[in-house]
mmCIF file of C-alpha atoms in Angstrom:
data_model
loop_
_atom_site.group_PDB
_atom_site.id
_atom_site.type_symbol
_atom_site.label_atom_id
_atom_site.label_comp_id
_atom_site.label_asym_id
_atom_site.label_seq_id
_atom_site.Cartn_x
_atom_site.Cartn_y
_atom_site.Cartn_z
ATOM 1 C CA MET A 1 74.021 93.976 102.465
ATOM 2 C CA ASP A 2 74.669 89.892 101.863
ATOM 3 C CA ILE A 3 78.427 89.186 102.273
ATOM 4 C CA VAL A 4 79.387 84.572 101.436
ATOM 5 C CA LEU A 5 82.077 84.057 102.960
ATOM 6 C CA LEU A 6 85.016 82.248 101.001
ATOM 7 C CA PHE A 7 88.428 79.992 102.322
ATOM 8 C CA PRO A 8 90.971 79.092 99.423
ATOM 9 C CA GLY A 9 92.140 75.422 99.630
ATOM 10 C CA GLN A 10 95.693 73.830 99.282
ATOM 11 C CA GLY A 11 97.794 75.928 96.463
ATOM 12 C CA SER A 12 96.716 79.781 98.041
ATOM 13 C CA GLN A 13 99.684 79.445 100.313
ATOM 14 C CA LYS A 14 102.704 81.352 100.123
ATOM 15 C CA PRO A 15 105.725 82.856 102.123
ATOM 16 C CA GLY A 16 104.659 86.165 103.881
ATOM 17 C CA MET A 17 100.779 85.407 104.359
ATOM 18 C CA GLY A 18 99.662 86.539 107.862
ATOM 19 C CA LYS A 19 102.679 88.293 108.252
ATOM 20 C CA ASP A 20 101.341 92.389 108.281
ATOM 21 C CA LEU A 21 98.021 91.013 109.946
ATOM 22 C CA ALA A 22 99.769 89.675 112.931
ATOM 23 C CA GLU A 23 102.483 92.451 112.694
ATOM 24 C CA SER A 24 99.070 95.061 112.716
ATOM 25 C CA TYR A 25 96.930 93.640 114.776
ATOM 26 C CA PRO A 26 97.187 91.711 118.173
ATOM 27 C CA VAL A 27 94.153 89.709 117.222
ATOM 28 C CA ALA A 28 95.633 88.191 114.442
ATOM 29 C CA LYS A 29 98.689 87.285 116.422
ATOM 30 C CA ALA A 30 97.089 85.639 118.960
ATOM 31 C CA VAL A 31 95.084 83.480 116.178
ATOM 32 C CA PHE A 32 98.432 82.514 114.606
ATOM 33 C CA GLY A 33 100.002 81.921 119.012
ATOM 34 C CA GLU A 34 96.902 79.903 119.464
ATOM 35 C CA VAL A 35 97.216 77.494 116.678
ATOM 36 C CA ASP A 36 100.781 77.660 117.046
ATOM 37 C CA ALA A 37 100.129 76.406 121.187
ATOM 38 C CA ALA A 38 97.299 74.002 120.062
ATOM 39 C CA LEU A 39 99.769 72.308 117.152
ATOM 40 C CA GLY A 40 102.719 72.569 119.329
ATOM 41 C CA THR A 41 105.172 73.367 116.405
ATOM 42 C CA ASP A 42 106.023 77.359 114.978
ATOM 43 C CA LEU A 43 103.588 77.846 112.452
ATOM 44 C CA SER A 44 103.534 80.272 112.426
ATOM 45 C CA ARG A 45 107.151 81.520 111.626
ATOM 46 C CA LEU A 46 106.667 79.342 108.013
ATOM 47 C CA CYS A 47 104.109 81.337 107.020
ATOM 48 C CA PHE A 48 105.711 84.548 108.048
ATOM 49 C CA ASP A 49 109.208 83.836 106.317
ATOM 50 C CA GLY A 50 108.694 79.961 104.214
ATOM 51 C CA PRO A 51 110.947 78.619 103.111
ATOM 52 C CA ALA A 52 108.751 78.090 100.100
ATOM 53 C CA ASP A 53 109.209 74.631 99.984
ATOM 54 C CA GLU A 54 108.585 73.866 103.459
ATOM 55 C CA LEU A 55 105.326 75.708 103.984
ATOM 56 C CA THR A 56 104.297 73.844 100.468
ATOM 57 C CA ALA A 57 104.581 70.507 102.366
ATOM 58 C CA THR A 58 100.435 69.380 102.481
ATOM 59 C CA ARG A 59 100.731 68.729 106.788
ATOM 60 C CA ASN A 60 102.118 72.399 107.115
ATOM 61 C CA ALA A 61 100.411 74.282 104.138
ATOM 62 C CA GLN A 62 96.931 72.814 104.995
ATOM 63 C CA PRO A 63 96.340 74.774 108.732
ATOM 64 C CA ALA A 64 99.225 77.678 107.719
ATOM 65 C CA LEU A 65 95.517 78.057 105.505
ATOM 66 C CA PHE A 66 93.320 77.535 108.558
ATOM 67 C CA ALA A 67 95.292 79.935 110.459
ATOM 68 C CA HIS A 68 95.977 82.940 107.649
ATOM 69 C CA GLY A 69 91.914 82.522 107.245
ATOM 70 C CA ALA A 70 91.090 82.762 110.765
ATOM 71 C CA ALA A 71 93.035 85.031 111.126
ATOM 72 C CA VAL A 72 91.415 87.484 108.739
ATOM 73 C CA TRP A 73 88.120 86.136 110.448
ATOM 74 C CA ALA A 74 89.152 87.185 113.745
ATOM 75 C CA LEU A 75 89.629 90.618 112.883
ATOM 76 C CA THR A 76 86.738 91.284 110.976
ATOM 77 C CA LYS A 77 83.564 89.151 112.347
ATOM 78 C CA ASP A 78 82.561 91.531 114.178
ATOM 79 C CA VAL A 79 81.659 93.461 111.983
ATOM 80 C CA LEU A 80 80.827 91.092 109.224
ATOM 81 C CA TRP A 81 78.544 89.057 111.190
ATOM 82 C CA PRO A 82 75.345 90.408 111.143
ATOM 83 C CA HIS A 83 75.793 90.491 107.243
ATOM 84 C CA VAL A 84 77.145 86.951 106.627
ATOM 85 C CA ARG A 85 74.366 84.775 105.422
ATOM 86 C CA ALA A 86 76.499 81.250 104.045
ATOM 87 C CA ALA A 87 80.125 80.496 103.704
ATOM 88 C CA ALA A 88 81.832 78.074 101.786
ATOM 89 C CA GLY A 89 85.717 76.844 101.192
ATOM 90 C CA HIS A 90 87.435 74.764 98.906
ATOM 91 C CA SER A 91 88.596 71.583 99.924
ATOM 92 C CA LEU A 92 90.842 72.438 102.796
ATOM 93 C CA GLY A 93 88.899 75.934 103.091
ATOM 94 C CA GLU A 94 85.344 74.138 104.122
ATOM 95 C CA PHE A 95 86.910 73.449 107.844
ATOM 96 C CA THR A 96 87.831 77.287 107.898
ATOM 97 C CA ALA A 97 84.357 78.091 107.145
ATOM 98 C CA TYR A 98 83.079 75.789 109.543
ATOM 99 C CA HIS A 99 84.986 77.538 111.761
ATOM 100 C CA ALA A 100 83.768 81.033 111.087
ATOM 101 C CA ALA A 101 80.633 79.247 111.274
ATOM 102 C CA ASP A 102 81.515 78.519 114.888
ATOM 103 C CA ALA A 103 80.801 74.815 114.527
ATOM 104 C CA ILE A 104 84.609 73.994 115.744
ATOM 105 C CA SER A 105 87.004 75.903 118.016
ATOM 106 C CA LEU A 106 90.870 77.787 116.618
ATOM 107 C CA PRO A 107 92.819 75.063 118.379
ATOM 108 C CA GLY A 108 90.798 71.823 117.387
ATOM 109 C CA ALA A 109 90.199 72.884 113.917
ATOM 110 C CA ALA A 110 94.367 73.308 113.767
ATOM 111 C CA LYS A 111 94.610 70.189 115.044
ATOM 112 C CA LEU A 112 91.737 68.323 113.016
ATOM 113 C CA VAL A 113 93.514 70.026 109.413
ATOM 114 C CA ARG A 114 96.830 69.130 110.236
ATOM 115 C CA ARG A 115 95.587 65.315 110.988
ATOM 116 C CA ARG A 116 93.816 65.349 107.400
ATOM 117 C CA GLY A 117 97.147 66.863 105.141
ATOM 118 C CA GLU A 118 99.455 64.206 107.606
ATOM 119 C CA LEU A 119 97.616 61.514 106.737
ATOM 120 C CA MET A 120 96.944 62.458 102.949
ATOM 121 C CA PHE A 121 100.925 63.019 102.614
ATOM 122 C CA GLU A 122 101.208 59.442 103.809
ATOM 123 C CA THR A 123 98.493 57.821 101.409
ATOM 124 C CA GLY A 124 99.836 59.969 98.812
ATOM 125 C CA SER A 125 102.804 58.058 99.992
ATOM 126 C CA THR A 126 102.315 54.701 100.155
ATOM 127 C CA ARG A 127 99.490 55.595 96.566
ATOM 128 C CA PRO A 128 101.551 57.159 94.733
ATOM 129 C CA GLY A 129 99.325 59.527 92.471
ATOM 130 C CA THR A 130 99.160 62.853 91.059
ATOM 131 C CA MET A 131 96.480 65.400 89.595
ATOM 132 C CA ALA A 132 96.013 67.564 86.850
ATOM 133 C CA ALA A 133 94.492 70.426 85.552
ATOM 134 C CA ILE A 134 92.566 70.158 82.429
ATOM 135 C CA LEU A 135 91.722 73.121 80.726
ATOM 136 C CA GLY A 136 88.846 74.507 77.913
ATOM 137 C CA THR A 137 86.290 72.716 76.909
ATOM 138 C CA THR A 138 86.398 68.403 75.728
ATOM 139 C CA SER A 139 84.127 67.209 72.852
ATOM 140 C CA ILE A 140 83.759 64.561 74.563
ATOM 141 C CA PRO A 141 82.391 64.419 78.318
ATOM 142 C CA ILE A 142 85.783 64.493 81.077
ATOM 143 C CA GLU A 143 83.655 61.908 83.362
ATOM 144 C CA GLU A 144 84.054 59.423 80.127
ATOM 145 C CA ILE A 145 87.904 60.378 79.874
ATOM 146 C CA CYS A 146 88.578 59.668 82.737
ATOM 147 C CA ALA A 147 86.609 56.051 82.370
ATOM 148 C CA ARG A 148 88.321 55.463 79.403
ATOM 149 C CA ALA A 149 91.512 56.477 80.804
ATOM 150 C CA SER A 150 91.130 54.131 84.190
ATOM 151 C CA LYS A 151 90.254 50.996 82.485
ATOM 152 C CA GLU A 152 92.895 51.247 79.627
ATOM 153 C CA GLU A 153 95.983 52.691 82.160
ATOM 154 C CA GLY A 154 94.750 52.776 85.551
ATOM 155 C CA VAL A 155 91.775 54.361 88.053
ATOM 156 C CA VAL A 156 91.934 58.687 87.573
ATOM 157 C CA VAL A 157 88.991 60.960 88.488
ATOM 158 C CA PRO A 158 87.312 64.388 88.433
ATOM 159 C CA ALA A 159 88.447 65.509 91.596
ATOM 160 C CA ASN A 160 87.747 70.035 91.143
ATOM 161 C CA PHE A 161 84.974 71.328 88.774
ATOM 162 C CA ASN A 162 86.275 74.714 89.647
ATOM 163 C CA THR A 163 85.442 76.161 86.315
ATOM 164 C CA ASP A 164 82.967 75.302 83.065
ATOM 165 C CA GLU A 165 86.982 74.715 81.658
ATOM 166 C CA GLN A 166 88.719 74.381 84.725
ATOM 167 C CA VAL A 167 88.624 70.354 85.651
ATOM 168 C CA VAL A 168 90.813 68.931 87.479
ATOM 169 C CA ILE A 169 91.687 65.280 87.427
ATOM 170 C CA SER A 170 93.234 62.551 90.215
ATOM 171 C CA GLY A 171 93.860 59.191 90.231
ATOM 172 C CA ALA A 172 96.951 57.383 89.374
ATOM 173 C CA ILE A 173 99.470 58.465 87.241
ATOM 174 C CA SER A 174 98.969 56.364 84.630
ATOM 175 C CA GLY A 175 95.581 57.271 84.354
ATOM 176 C CA VAL A 176 95.931 60.826 84.949
ATOM 177 C CA GLU A 177 98.568 60.868 81.970
ATOM 178 C CA ARG A 178 96.345 58.518 79.436
ATOM 179 C CA ALA A 179 93.399 60.976 80.998
ATOM 180 C CA MET A 180 95.734 64.233 79.533
ATOM 181 C CA ALA A 181 96.546 63.081 76.471
ATOM 182 C CA LEU A 182 92.809 62.294 76.188
ATOM 183 C CA ALA A 183 91.700 65.203 76.876
ATOM 184 C CA LYS A 184 94.001 66.990 74.696
ATOM 185 C CA ASP A 185 92.642 64.548 71.729
ATOM 186 C CA ALA A 186 89.171 65.815 72.976
ATOM 187 C CA GLY A 187 89.932 70.023 71.912
ATOM 188 C CA ALA A 188 91.476 70.694 75.534
ATOM 189 C CA LYS A 189 93.284 74.022 75.714
ATOM 190 C CA ARG A 190 96.046 72.394 77.681
ATOM 191 C CA ALA A 191 96.895 69.627 80.224
ATOM 192 C CA ILE A 192 99.044 70.222 83.212
ATOM 193 C CA ARG A 193 100.277 68.069 85.852
ATOM 194 C CA LEU A 194 100.198 69.897 88.920
ATOM 195 C CA PRO A 195 102.746 69.776 91.874
ATOM 196 C CA VAL A 196 100.862 67.489 94.384
ATOM 197 C CA SER A 197 101.839 64.755 96.687
ATOM 198 C CA GLY A 198 98.899 62.692 95.821
ATOM 199 C CA ALA A 199 96.235 61.745 93.604
ATOM 200 C CA PHE A 200 93.097 64.080 96.597
ATOM 201 C CA HIS A 201 89.533 63.830 96.243
ATOM 202 C CA SER A 202 90.153 60.478 94.682
ATOM 203 C CA PRO A 203 89.541 56.912 95.487
ATOM 204 C CA LEU A 204 93.307 56.240 96.072
ATOM 205 C CA MET A 205 93.206 58.294 99.210
ATOM 206 C CA GLU A 206 90.673 55.613 100.323
ATOM 207 C CA PRO A 207 93.330 54.244 102.989
ATOM 208 C CA ALA A 208 93.347 58.672 105.066
ATOM 209 C CA VAL A 209 89.995 58.125 105.872
ATOM 210 C CA VAL A 210 90.369 55.707 108.226
ATOM 211 C CA GLY A 211 92.290 57.906 109.936
ATOM 212 C CA LEU A 212 90.385 60.943 109.871
ATOM 213 C CA THR A 213 86.730 58.951 110.900
ATOM 214 C CA ASP A 214 89.289 59.251 114.293
ATOM 215 C CA ALA A 215 89.853 62.269 114.543
ATOM 216 C CA ILE A 216 86.570 63.828 113.373
ATOM 217 C CA ALA A 217 84.730 61.739 115.220
ATOM 218 C CA THR A 218 87.126 62.886 118.661
ATOM 219 C CA SER A 219 86.441 66.527 117.586
ATOM 220 C CA ALA A 220 83.655 68.824 119.296
ATOM 221 C CA PHE A 221 81.730 70.091 116.582
ATOM 222 C CA THR A 222 77.837 72.086 117.228
ATOM 223 C CA ASP A 223 75.779 73.184 114.847
ATOM 224 C CA PRO A 224 77.114 75.790 112.558
ATOM 225 C CA ALA A 225 75.460 79.618 113.418
ATOM 226 C CA PHE A 226 74.704 79.669 109.592
ATOM 227 C CA PRO A 227 74.970 77.788 106.367
ATOM 228 C CA VAL A 228 78.078 76.166 104.932
ATOM 229 C CA PHE A 229 78.322 74.882 101.916
ATOM 230 C CA SER A 230 79.555 71.724 100.828
ATOM 231 C CA ASN A 231 81.633 70.011 98.500
ATOM 232 C CA VAL A 232 80.100 66.632 97.914
ATOM 233 C CA THR A 233 77.053 68.172 97.960
ATOM 234 C CA ALA A 234 77.014 71.670 96.611
ATOM 235 C CA ASP A 235 74.390 71.946 99.025
ATOM 236 C CA ALA A 236 74.015 73.625 102.690
ATOM 237 C CA SER A 237 75.049 71.644 105.091
ATOM 238 C CA THR A 238 73.204 73.259 109.095
ATOM 239 C CA THR A 239 73.881 70.826 111.134
ATOM 240 C CA ALA A 240 77.433 69.231 112.511
ATOM 241 C CA VAL A 241 75.869 65.814 112.414
ATOM 242 C CA ASP A 242 75.807 66.644 108.703
ATOM 243 C CA ALA A 243 79.236 68.328 108.719
ATOM 244 C CA LYS A 244 81.588 65.587 110.331
ATOM 245 C CA ASP A 245 79.611 63.308 107.689
ATOM 246 C CA LEU A 246 80.721 65.518 104.800
ATOM 247 C CA LEU A 247 84.037 65.937 105.374
ATOM 248 C CA LEU A 248 84.517 62.880 106.101
ATOM 249 C CA LYS A 249 83.242 62.006 102.433
ATOM 250 C CA GLN A 250 85.046 65.060 100.657
ATOM 251 C CA LEU A 251 88.731 63.087 101.315
ATOM 252 C CA THR A 252 87.337 60.742 98.431
ATOM 253 C CA SER A 253 84.848 62.415 96.814
ATOM 254 C CA PRO A 254 85.018 65.419 94.112
ATOM 255 C CA VAL A 255 85.050 69.390 94.905
ATOM 256 C CA ARG A 256 81.700 70.839 92.918
ATOM 257 C CA TRP A 257 82.761 74.271 93.032
ATOM 258 C CA SER A 258 80.970 75.517 90.228
ATOM 259 C CA THR A 259 77.657 73.801 91.060
ATOM 260 C CA GLU A 260 78.255 75.179 94.686
ATOM 261 C CA MET A 261 78.862 78.499 93.283
ATOM 262 C CA ARG A 262 75.541 79.098 91.920
ATOM 263 C CA ASN A 263 73.945 77.582 93.901
ATOM 264 C CA ILE A 264 74.899 80.505 96.593
ATOM 265 C CA ALA A 265 74.161 82.707 94.695
ATOM 266 C CA GLY A 266 70.900 81.571 93.458
ATOM 267 C CA HIS A 267 70.427 81.971 96.929
ATOM 268 C CA PHE A 268 72.108 85.425 97.291
ATOM 269 C CA PRO A 269 71.600 86.869 93.879
ATOM 270 C CA ASP A 270 73.310 90.669 95.303
ATOM 271 C CA ALA A 271 76.601 88.698 97.683
ATOM 272 C CA LEU A 272 79.423 89.959 98.410
ATOM 273 C CA TYR A 273 81.771 87.483 97.596
ATOM 274 C CA VAL A 274 84.423 87.917 100.809
ATOM 275 C CA GLU A 275 87.723 85.698 99.581
ATOM 276 C CA MET A 276 89.892 84.987 103.813
ATOM 277 C CA GLY A 277 93.291 84.131 103.190
ATOM 278 C CA PRO A 278 96.100 84.639 101.035
ATOM 279 C CA GLY A 279 95.420 84.953 97.264
ATOM 280 C CA ASN A 280 92.600 85.435 94.760
ATOM 281 C CA VAL A 281 92.409 82.504 94.019
ATOM 282 C CA LEU A 282 88.499 82.149 94.329
ATOM 283 C CA THR A 283 86.977 85.109 94.018
ATOM 284 C CA GLY A 284 88.517 84.715 90.089
ATOM 285 C CA LEU A 285 86.451 82.650 89.703
ATOM 286 C CA MET A 286 83.942 83.299 90.708
ATOM 287 C CA GLY A 287 83.706 85.949 88.498
ATOM 288 C CA ARG A 288 84.074 83.353 85.990
ATOM 289 C CA LEU A 289 81.082 81.748 87.356
ATOM 290 C CA VAL A 290 77.709 83.995 87.801
ATOM 291 C CA LYS A 291 78.015 87.858 85.904
ATOM 292 C CA ASP A 292 78.266 90.540 88.077
ATOM 293 C CA ALA A 293 79.155 88.331 91.115
ATOM 294 C CA GLN A 294 80.555 91.198 93.267
ATOM 295 C CA THR A 295 83.990 89.374 94.937
ATOM 296 C CA PHE A 296 86.796 90.709 97.733
ATOM 297 C CA ALA A 297 90.067 89.335 98.059
ATOM 298 C CA CYS A 298 90.872 90.205 102.017
ATOM 299 C CA GLY A 299 93.800 88.247 103.017
ATOM 300 C CA SER A 300 96.256 91.390 104.071
ATOM 301 C CA ALA A 301 96.359 94.422 107.185
ATOM 302 C CA ALA A 302 95.242 96.773 103.534
ATOM 303 C CA GLU A 303 92.785 95.094 102.550
ATOM 304 C CA VAL A 304 91.036 94.236 105.511
ATOM 305 C CA GLU A 305 91.545 97.662 106.706
ATOM 306 C CA LYS A 306 89.029 98.511 103.206
ATOM 307 C CA LEU A 307 86.310 95.711 103.514
ATOM 308 C CA LEU A 308 85.854 96.871 106.860
ATOM 309 C CA GLN A 309 85.106 99.875 105.916
ATOM 310 C CA MET A 310 82.844 98.427 102.797
ATOM 311 C CA VAL A 311 81.044 97.528 105.402
ATOM 312 C CA SER A 312 80.849 99.682 108.006
#
């Protein structure tokens, strides 16, 4: 059985995430504890008990999702490892994917992810922006819609190509609002503002690149044990040098998720796609991107047990 690991990004967090794992498995409890120690804060309390608004803050949501994904992986690694052919993560989740591939340590990745979240929030405060989901197909390519809106109101770009009928745009508030109106005129079913603290994956995040450059440069990376597919290129990354470069570029580049998943499916047509973290956002997207894709969402103690039974 071929397995591809998937790790979710910001937005999948919710109070209670990982609590039953830590209560049921000492290994999972140890992962959350190690992340707490690395960050010098009681992040696990936020994961397990909330409150939701504090957990959703970018600086907390990103390491929380990392910790949950890392805990699930720690519980399943021994059984799954011989079957894993590749990994991928949506935005923040790509850092978790590199950790799963033994490219960066648990505390090292936790610190890097926390710093990334801090930088993204700080940049959002100094360079205000927003994001919006465009649902349905448009008669004009989303790139052209964004280019027109950028000329008329303010910079806006495609940020997440999630499926053929779900694209997230990002940029200046005025530019995003203009692009939303243009998308509706072009036939989009809906255009929805997202509750985010900045214009992620857009040129407005450029100031965060400076701080993240320093953080990544001082982080110890090794070549991943299996390929990690990149949001930036939609292709496999196999070296530590590429990992650092692509994770940095990711801040201001679109997440090419639909192309990335189809590329992986082309390499591993019969794989089981296992989403490690809270919810089933990525397995849901996979079902819409690749016909007959085999998927499994694994974020709870019961799901861990079921997955291990499936693979053993």
